Tab-separated table of C-alpha atoms in Angstrom:
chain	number	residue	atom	x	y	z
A	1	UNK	CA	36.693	-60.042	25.777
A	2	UNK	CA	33.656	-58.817	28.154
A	3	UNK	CA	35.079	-59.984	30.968
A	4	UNK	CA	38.755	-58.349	30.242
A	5	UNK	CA	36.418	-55.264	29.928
A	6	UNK	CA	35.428	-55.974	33.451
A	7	UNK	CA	38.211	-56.551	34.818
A	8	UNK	CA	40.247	-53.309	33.168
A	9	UNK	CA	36.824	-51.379	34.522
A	10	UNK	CA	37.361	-52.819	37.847
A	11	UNK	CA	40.642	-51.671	37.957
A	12	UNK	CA	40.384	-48.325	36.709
A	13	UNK	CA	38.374	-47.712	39.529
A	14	UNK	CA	40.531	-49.144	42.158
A	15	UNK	CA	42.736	-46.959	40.278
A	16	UNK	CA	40.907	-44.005	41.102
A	17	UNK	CA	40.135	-44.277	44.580
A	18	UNK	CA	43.811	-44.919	45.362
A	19	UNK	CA	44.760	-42.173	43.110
A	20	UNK	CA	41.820	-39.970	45.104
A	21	UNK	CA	42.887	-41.330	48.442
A	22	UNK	CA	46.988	-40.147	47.435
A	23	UNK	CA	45.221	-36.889	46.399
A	24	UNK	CA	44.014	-36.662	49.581
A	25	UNK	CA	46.935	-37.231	51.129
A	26	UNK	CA	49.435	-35.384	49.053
A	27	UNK	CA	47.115	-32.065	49.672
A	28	UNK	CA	46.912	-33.198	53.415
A	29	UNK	CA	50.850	-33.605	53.515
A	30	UNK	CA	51.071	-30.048	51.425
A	31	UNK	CA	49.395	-28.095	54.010
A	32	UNK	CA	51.271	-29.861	56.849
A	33	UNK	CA	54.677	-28.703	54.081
A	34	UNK	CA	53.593	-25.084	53.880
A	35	UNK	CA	52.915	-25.257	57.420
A	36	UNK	CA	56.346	-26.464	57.760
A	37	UNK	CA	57.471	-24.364	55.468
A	38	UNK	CA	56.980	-21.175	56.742
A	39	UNK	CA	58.821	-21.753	60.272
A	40	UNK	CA	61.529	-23.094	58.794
A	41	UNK	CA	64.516	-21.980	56.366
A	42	UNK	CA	64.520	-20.843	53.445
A	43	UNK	CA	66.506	-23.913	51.945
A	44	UNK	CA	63.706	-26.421	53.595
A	45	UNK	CA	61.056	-24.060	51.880
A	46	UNK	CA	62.515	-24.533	48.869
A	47	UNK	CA	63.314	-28.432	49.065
A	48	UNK	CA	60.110	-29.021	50.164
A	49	UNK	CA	58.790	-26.864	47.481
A	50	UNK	CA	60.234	-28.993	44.852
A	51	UNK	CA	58.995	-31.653	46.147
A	52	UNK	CA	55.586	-30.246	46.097
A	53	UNK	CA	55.809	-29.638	42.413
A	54	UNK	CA	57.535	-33.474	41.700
A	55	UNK	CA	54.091	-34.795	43.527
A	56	UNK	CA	52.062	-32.855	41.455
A	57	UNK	CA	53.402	-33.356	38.233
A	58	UNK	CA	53.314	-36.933	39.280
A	59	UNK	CA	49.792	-36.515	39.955
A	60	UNK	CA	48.837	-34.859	36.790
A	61	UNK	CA	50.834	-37.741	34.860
A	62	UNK	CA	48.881	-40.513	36.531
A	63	UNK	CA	45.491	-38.454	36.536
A	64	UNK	CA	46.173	-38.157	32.537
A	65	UNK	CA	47.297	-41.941	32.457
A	66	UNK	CA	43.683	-42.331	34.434
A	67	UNK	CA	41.834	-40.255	32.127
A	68	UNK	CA	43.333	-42.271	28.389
A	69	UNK	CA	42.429	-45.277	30.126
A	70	UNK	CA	38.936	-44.679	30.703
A	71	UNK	CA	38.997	-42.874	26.804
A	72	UNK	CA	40.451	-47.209	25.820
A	73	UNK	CA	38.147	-48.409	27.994
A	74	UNK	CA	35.285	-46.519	26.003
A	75	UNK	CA	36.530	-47.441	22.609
A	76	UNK	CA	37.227	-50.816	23.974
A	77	UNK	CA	33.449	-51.331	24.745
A	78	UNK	CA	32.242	-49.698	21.602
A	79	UNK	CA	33.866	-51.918	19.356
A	80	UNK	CA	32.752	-54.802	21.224
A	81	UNK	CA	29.041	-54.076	20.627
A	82	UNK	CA	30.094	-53.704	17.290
A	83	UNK	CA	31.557	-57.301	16.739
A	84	UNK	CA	28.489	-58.211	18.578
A	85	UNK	CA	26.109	-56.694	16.257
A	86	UNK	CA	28.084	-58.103	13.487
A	87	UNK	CA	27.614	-61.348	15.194
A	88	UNK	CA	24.391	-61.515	15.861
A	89	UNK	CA	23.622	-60.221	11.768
A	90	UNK	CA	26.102	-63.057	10.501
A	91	UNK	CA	23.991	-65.178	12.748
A	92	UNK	CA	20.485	-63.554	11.035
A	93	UNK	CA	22.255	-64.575	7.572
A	94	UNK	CA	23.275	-67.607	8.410
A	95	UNK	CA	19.937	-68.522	9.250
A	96	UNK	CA	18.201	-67.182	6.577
A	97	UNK	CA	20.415	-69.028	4.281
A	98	UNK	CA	19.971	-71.830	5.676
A	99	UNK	CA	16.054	-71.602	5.540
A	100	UNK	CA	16.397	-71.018	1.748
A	101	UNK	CA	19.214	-74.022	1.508
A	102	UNK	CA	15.895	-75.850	2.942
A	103	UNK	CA	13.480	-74.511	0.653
A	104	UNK	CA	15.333	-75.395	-2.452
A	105	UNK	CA	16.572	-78.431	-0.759
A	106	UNK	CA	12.505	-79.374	-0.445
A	107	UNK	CA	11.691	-77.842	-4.069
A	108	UNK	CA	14.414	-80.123	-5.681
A	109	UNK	CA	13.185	-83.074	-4.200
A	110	UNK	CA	9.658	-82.011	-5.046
A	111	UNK	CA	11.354	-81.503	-8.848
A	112	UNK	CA	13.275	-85.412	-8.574
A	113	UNK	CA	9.710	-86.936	-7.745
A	114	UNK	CA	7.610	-85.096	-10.756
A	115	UNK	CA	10.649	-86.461	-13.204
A	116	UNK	CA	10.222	-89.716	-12.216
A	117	UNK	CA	6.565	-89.165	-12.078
A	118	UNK	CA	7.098	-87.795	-15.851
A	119	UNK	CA	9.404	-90.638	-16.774
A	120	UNK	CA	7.519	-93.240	-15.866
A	121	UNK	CA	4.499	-92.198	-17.768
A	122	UNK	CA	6.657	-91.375	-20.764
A	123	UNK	CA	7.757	-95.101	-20.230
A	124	UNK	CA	4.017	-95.745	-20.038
A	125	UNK	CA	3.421	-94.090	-23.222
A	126	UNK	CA	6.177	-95.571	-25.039
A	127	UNK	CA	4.836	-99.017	-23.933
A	128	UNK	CA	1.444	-98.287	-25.637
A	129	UNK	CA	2.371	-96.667	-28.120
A	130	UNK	CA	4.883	-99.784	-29.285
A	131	UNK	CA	1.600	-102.076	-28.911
A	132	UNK	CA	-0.550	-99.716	-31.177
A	133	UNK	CA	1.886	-99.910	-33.515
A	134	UNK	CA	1.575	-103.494	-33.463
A	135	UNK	CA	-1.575	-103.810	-33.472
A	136	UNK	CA	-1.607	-101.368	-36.251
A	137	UNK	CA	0.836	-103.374	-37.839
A	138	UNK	CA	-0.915	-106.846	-37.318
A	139	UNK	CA	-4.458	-104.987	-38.416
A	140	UNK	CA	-2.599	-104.102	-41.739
A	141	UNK	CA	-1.316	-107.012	-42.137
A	142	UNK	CA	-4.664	-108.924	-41.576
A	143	UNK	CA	-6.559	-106.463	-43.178
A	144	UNK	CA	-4.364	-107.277	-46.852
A	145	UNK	CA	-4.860	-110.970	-46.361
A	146	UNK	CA	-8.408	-110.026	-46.468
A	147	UNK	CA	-7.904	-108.175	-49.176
A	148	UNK	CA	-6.518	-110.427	-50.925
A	149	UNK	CA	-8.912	-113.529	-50.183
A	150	UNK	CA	-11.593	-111.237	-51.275
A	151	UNK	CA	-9.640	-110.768	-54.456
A	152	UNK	CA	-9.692	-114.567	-54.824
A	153	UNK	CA	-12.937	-115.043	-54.171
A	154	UNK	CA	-14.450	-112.573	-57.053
């Protein structure tokens, strides 16, 4: 896109030193007309007259064509720094979403590890907790036959 830019400047202003350089000429060829034009006829005078006023118009056209170019060209540049600004903040986003992707990324693996952590002490505490309750259950259990010897005893 920059380099169509370029390019359409470049030729704008080959543009305008060939349409300055016809300018040049066309005035230069004008006085040599009006020169021309007064020794000769009237019917010269006026051919060449309207021929004056077809160069000119023709002159105004392409100066105008010159001048809406260079207006493009403008616009044309202006809303390429605008994509480019957009590009460069989709960029910014991009980036910065990709940070936080990264951070929450790194805080759910942190999360997975203190689960297992968590689960395996649960497991842990299931494990002793099941051999309390047998040894609960095996002190109870000794602690009636007990009972019950002393009962046989007295």
């Amino acid at each position: 896109d920059l380099s169509k830019e370029r390019e359409a400047v470049i030729d704008l202003e080959r543009s305008k030193t060939m349409l300055e350089k016809q300018c040049k000429e066309l005035t230069s060829r004008m006085f040599d007309l009006e020169a021309a034009v007064l020794t000769s006829s009237t019917g010269t005078t006026k051919r060449l007259e309207s021929r004056i006023t077809e160069l000119m118009t023709q002159l105004e056209a392409e100066t105008s064509e010159k001048s809406e170019l260079q207006k493009n060209l403008r616009k044309n540049e202006r809303t390429m720094r605008e994509m480019q600004f957009q590009v460069s903040e989709k960029d910014k986003m991009k980036q910065r979403y990709e940070d936080d992707l990264e951070k929450l990324d790194q805080k759910l693996k942190k999360m997975k590890l203190q689960l297992e952590e968590m689960e395996a002490l649960e497991s842990t505490a299931q494990l002793a907790k099941r051999k309390a309750e047998r040894e609960s259950a095996e002190f109870r259990e000794r602690s009636m036959r007990l009972e019950k010897e002393v009962e046989k005893v007295k």
